[in-house]
Coordinates of C-alpha atoms and ligand atoms in Angstrom, one line a residue:
A611 CA 143.6 278.3 109.4
C612 CA 147.1 280.1 108.5
S613 CA 149.0 282.4 106.3
C614 CA 150.8 279.9 103.8
A615 CA 153.4 282.6 103.0
F616 CA 154.4 282.8 106.7
A617 CA 153.9 279.2 108.0
L618 CA 155.2 277.4 104.7
A619 CA 157.3 279.5 102.7
T620 CA 159.7 280.8 105.4
P621 CA 160.8 277.4 106.8
V622 CA 161.0 275.9 103.6
A623 CA 163.2 278.9 102.5
M624 CA 165.6 278.0 105.5
L625 CA 165.7 274.5 104.7
A626 CA 166.4 275.0 101.1
S627 CA 169.4 277.8 101.9
I628 CA 170.8 275.1 104.4
G629 CA 170.8 272.3 102.0
A630 CA 172.2 274.6 99.2
A631 CA 175.0 275.7 101.7
A632 CA 175.8 272.1 102.6
K633 CA 176.4 271.3 99.3
K634 CA 179.1 273.9 99.2
G635 CA 180.6 272.7 102.3
L636 CA 178.9 275.2 104.6
L637 CA 177.3 273.6 107.5
I638 CA 174.9 275.9 109.2
K639 CA 173.4 275.1 112.5
G640 CA 170.0 276.4 112.1
G641 CA 167.7 278.8 110.4
R642 CA 168.1 281.5 113.1
Y643 CA 171.8 281.9 112.6
I644 CA 170.6 282.8 108.9
E645 CA 168.3 285.4 110.4
A646 CA 170.9 286.8 113.0
R647 CA 173.4 287.1 109.8
A648 CA 171.0 289.4 108.0
L649 CA 170.6 291.5 111.1
A650 CA 174.3 291.6 111.8
D651 CA 176.1 295.0 111.4
V652 CA 179.5 294.0 112.8
L653 CA 181.8 291.5 111.6
L654 CA 185.1 290.5 114.1
V655 CA 187.9 288.3 112.4
D656 CA 190.8 286.7 113.8
K657 CA 194.0 286.8 111.8
T658 CA 196.3 283.8 111.8
G659 CA 194.7 281.1 109.7
T660 CA 191.4 283.4 109.0
L661 CA 192.7 286.3 107.2
T662 CA 196.0 284.7 106.3
L663 CA 196.5 281.2 104.9
G664 CA 197.6 280.0 108.3
T665 CA 200.8 278.2 107.1
P666 CA 203.4 280.8 108.3
R667 CA 207.1 280.6 107.1
L668 CA 209.8 281.2 109.6
T669 CA 211.9 284.2 108.2
D670 CA 214.5 284.9 110.8
V671 CA 216.2 283.2 113.8
L672 CA 218.2 285.8 116.0
G673 CA 220.2 284.6 118.9
L674 CA 220.4 286.9 122.0
G675 CA 222.8 284.7 124.2
Q676 CA 225.3 282.2 123.9
R677 CA 223.4 279.6 122.2
S678 CA 223.6 279.1 118.2
R679 CA 220.9 279.7 116.2
D680 CA 220.7 276.0 115.2
E681 CA 220.5 275.1 119.2
L682 CA 217.8 277.8 119.6
L683 CA 215.6 276.4 116.9
A684 CA 216.0 272.8 117.8
L685 CA 215.0 273.7 121.3
A686 CA 211.9 275.9 120.0
A687 CA 210.9 273.2 117.8
A688 CA 211.2 270.5 120.6
A689 CA 208.8 272.8 123.0
E690 CA 206.3 272.9 119.8
S691 CA 206.4 269.3 119.4
D692 CA 202.8 269.0 120.7
S693 CA 201.3 272.2 119.8
E694 CA 198.5 272.2 117.1
H695 CA 199.0 276.4 116.5
P696 CA 200.0 277.0 112.9
L697 CA 202.8 279.0 114.2
A698 CA 204.2 275.6 115.9
E699 CA 204.1 273.8 112.7
A700 CA 206.1 276.7 111.2
V701 CA 209.2 276.3 113.7
R702 CA 209.0 272.7 113.4
R703 CA 209.1 272.8 109.6
A704 CA 212.2 275.3 109.7
A705 CA 214.0 272.7 112.2
R706 CA 213.3 270.0 109.7
E707 CA 214.6 272.1 106.5
R708 CA 217.7 272.6 108.5
G709 CA 218.2 268.9 109.2
L710 CA 218.3 269.5 112.9
T711 CA 217.7 267.1 115.5
V712 CA 214.7 267.6 117.8
P713 CA 214.8 266.3 121.1
A714 CA 211.5 265.2 122.6
P715 CA 210.0 267.2 125.4
T716 CA 209.7 265.7 128.8
R717 CA 206.8 268.3 129.9
F718 CA 204.4 270.3 127.6
A719 CA 201.8 273.0 128.3
A720 CA 200.1 275.1 125.9
M721 CA 199.1 279.0 126.9
P722 CA 196.1 279.8 124.8
G723 CA 196.8 283.0 123.1
H724 CA 200.4 283.4 123.9
G725 CA 202.4 280.1 123.4
V726 CA 204.0 277.1 124.7
D727 CA 205.8 276.2 128.0
A728 CA 207.8 272.6 127.8
A729 CA 210.9 271.1 129.4
V730 CA 213.3 269.7 127.0
G731 CA 216.4 267.9 128.7
G732 CA 216.3 269.4 131.7
V733 CA 215.7 273.1 130.2
R734 CA 212.5 274.9 130.6
V735 CA 211.8 276.3 127.1
S736 CA 209.2 278.7 126.6
V737 CA 208.2 280.0 123.2
G738 CA 205.5 282.7 122.4
S739 CA 204.4 286.4 122.4
A740 CA 205.9 289.6 124.1
R741 CA 203.3 288.6 127.0
L742 CA 206.2 286.2 128.3
L743 CA 208.6 288.7 128.7
R744 CA 209.1 290.9 131.7
E745 CA 211.4 293.5 129.9
A746 CA 210.7 295.2 126.8
P747 CA 211.5 293.6 123.4
P748 CA 215.2 294.1 122.2
A749 CA 215.6 296.6 119.5
E750 CA 216.4 293.8 117.1
A751 CA 213.0 292.6 117.7
E752 CA 211.1 295.8 117.0
K753 CA 213.1 296.1 113.8
L754 CA 211.3 292.7 112.6
A755 CA 208.0 293.7 114.0
S756 CA 208.1 297.1 112.0
Q757 CA 208.2 294.6 108.9
G758 CA 204.7 293.3 110.0
K759 CA 206.3 290.1 111.0
T760 CA 204.8 287.6 113.9
L761 CA 207.4 287.5 116.7
L762 CA 208.1 284.3 118.8
F763 CA 210.3 285.1 121.9
V764 CA 212.3 282.0 123.1
L765 CA 213.0 281.8 126.8
L766 CA 215.5 279.3 128.1
D767 CA 214.8 278.9 132.1
G768 CA 212.9 282.0 131.9
V769 CA 215.7 284.0 130.4
L770 CA 215.2 285.5 126.9
E771 CA 217.9 283.9 124.6
G772 CA 216.4 284.4 121.1
V773 CA 213.7 285.8 118.8
L774 CA 212.0 284.0 115.9
A775 CA 210.0 286.0 113.2
A776 CA 207.3 284.3 111.0
A777 CA 205.5 285.7 108.1
D778 CA 202.2 284.5 106.7
T779 CA 200.5 285.5 103.4
V780 CA 197.0 287.0 103.1
R781 CA 194.3 284.5 101.8
P782 CA 193.8 285.9 98.0
E783 CA 189.9 285.7 98.4
V784 CA 189.9 288.1 101.5
P785 CA 189.7 291.5 99.7
T786 CA 186.7 290.4 97.7
A787 CA 185.1 288.8 100.5
L788 CA 185.4 291.9 102.7
A789 CA 183.8 293.9 99.8
Q790 CA 180.7 291.6 99.2
V791 CA 180.3 291.7 103.4
R792 CA 180.2 295.5 102.9
E793 CA 177.9 295.2 100.3
L794 CA 175.6 293.1 102.7
G795 CA 175.1 296.1 105.0
V796 CA 178.1 295.3 107.7
R797 CA 179.4 298.6 108.7
Q798 CA 181.9 297.7 111.1
I799 CA 184.8 295.2 110.3
E800 CA 187.5 294.8 112.9
L801 CA 190.4 292.4 113.2
L802 CA 191.0 290.8 116.6
T803 CA 194.3 289.2 117.1
G804 CA 196.6 287.9 119.7
D805 CA 199.6 288.8 117.3
N806 CA 201.8 292.0 118.0
E807 CA 200.7 295.6 117.3
R808 CA 202.9 296.4 114.3
A809 CA 201.6 292.8 112.5
A810 CA 198.0 293.8 113.1
A811 CA 198.4 297.3 111.9
A812 CA 200.2 296.4 108.8
L813 CA 197.5 293.8 107.8
A814 CA 194.3 296.1 108.9
G815 CA 196.0 299.0 106.9
E816 CA 196.3 296.5 103.7
L817 CA 192.9 295.6 104.2
G818 CA 191.1 299.0 105.2
I819 CA 189.7 297.6 108.4
A820 CA 190.0 298.5 112.2
Y821 CA 192.0 296.3 114.5
R822 CA 192.9 295.3 118.1
A823 CA 196.2 293.6 118.8
N824 CA 197.8 291.8 121.7
L825 CA 194.6 290.0 122.7
L826 CA 193.9 286.9 124.8
P827 CA 190.8 284.6 124.2
E828 CA 188.9 286.3 126.8
D829 CA 189.7 290.0 125.4
K830 CA 188.2 288.7 122.1
L831 CA 185.2 287.3 124.1
A832 CA 184.9 290.7 125.9
A833 CA 184.8 292.7 122.4
V834 CA 182.3 290.6 121.2
K835 CA 180.2 291.3 124.4
A836 CA 180.9 295.2 124.2
Y837 CA 179.3 295.3 120.8
Q838 CA 176.3 293.2 121.9
A839 CA 175.8 295.5 125.1
Q840 CA 175.7 298.6 122.5
G841 CA 172.7 296.5 120.8
R842 CA 174.9 295.4 117.9
K843 CA 174.5 291.9 116.2
V844 CA 177.9 290.4 115.8
V845 CA 179.7 287.8 113.5
M846 CA 182.8 286.4 114.4
V847 CA 185.0 284.5 112.0
G848 CA 187.7 282.5 113.6
D849 CA 189.7 279.4 114.1
G850 CA 188.1 276.8 116.5
V851 CA 190.7 276.5 118.9
N852 CA 191.9 280.0 120.5
D853 CA 188.6 281.8 119.5
A854 CA 185.9 279.2 120.7
P855 CA 184.8 281.3 123.7
A856 CA 184.3 284.6 121.1
L857 CA 182.7 282.4 118.5
V858 CA 180.1 280.9 121.0
Q859 CA 179.4 284.4 122.1
A860 CA 178.7 285.9 118.9
D861 CA 175.2 286.2 117.4
V862 CA 176.8 284.0 114.6
G863 CA 180.1 282.1 115.0
V864 CA 181.7 281.2 112.0
A865 CA 184.7 278.7 112.1
Ligands
LIG1610 P1 195.6 285.1 116.5 O1 194.6 285.9 117.4 O2 196.0 285.8 115.2 O3 195.0 283.8 115.7 P2 196.9 283.6 118.4 O4 195.7 284.2 119.6 O5 196.8 282.2 118.2 O6 197.0 284.6 117.3 O7 198.4 283.9 119.1 C1 198.7 285.1 119.4 C2 200.3 285.4 119.4 O8 200.6 284.4 120.4 C3 201.2 284.7 118.4 O9 201.2 285.9 117.4 C4 202.5 284.4 119.1 O10 203.0 285.4 119.3 C5 201.8 283.7 120.3 N1 201.7 282.1 120.1 C6 200.3 281.6 120.2 N2 200.6 280.2 120.2 C7 202.0 280.1 120.1 C8 202.7 278.9 120.1 N3 202.2 277.7 119.7 N4 203.9 279.0 119.7 C9 204.6 280.3 119.7 N5 203.9 281.3 120.0 C10 202.8 281.4 120.0
LIG1611 MG1 193.8 282.3 115.6

């Protein structure tokens, strides 16, 4: 009553593929994602933790006010105590390595895509991207950014008092993976990141892909929708935290 090739072969191939992927540690939610992947011609990728190993190291601590660098680092680490962001771990690790005493915050709020805001011993401590600033970043910060580093601005009671810089390592498998993705017919590969323009340009240049910087989670979502509005099928690869809206909107979301 039916064509066996269609009615049997297709679902069996899908099941076998999903089973084979599971053995390699890849969980695929259903056959339609395999089909959608085959039709996709746009790949959007997050930076931190996706193209990079996600274990950034703190490279610089810059004091701009009266506080010593150790005081600044201890306050920043305190504010980052409860953040799950890879940059937060870099700040905590740097404070640990310098043997600093890190007080516990009395209040903590994460600001997805740009930083944290906490109360530490009566001081309001905010740590995050240039979005926290009302003024232009200081010249010293520009110098660190030109080295492709991620900048974390430290504000105490709303005043810019320090800049931390972090560097991350590109995952060694990324250049090969991107070449394979191009061979699969994906023509547009674009980095979508919340990081600063310089850091994004440095990495995108190294990998030969397009980029957009200073994006909030909702901007990544809008970028996915804009491609879809042009009739393109989109694969988005990101971490599950900040990128969740874009991952859900994409035709295939890879976490
Ligand atoms: P990406 O898109 O590269 O994954 P995110 O959206 O997670 O980056 O973060 C964007 C930027 O916001 C970071 O480069 C950093 O400057 C700032 N940021 C985000 N979370 C934190 C945090 N917990 N502490 C300090 N800065 C943060
Ligand atoms: Mg990320």
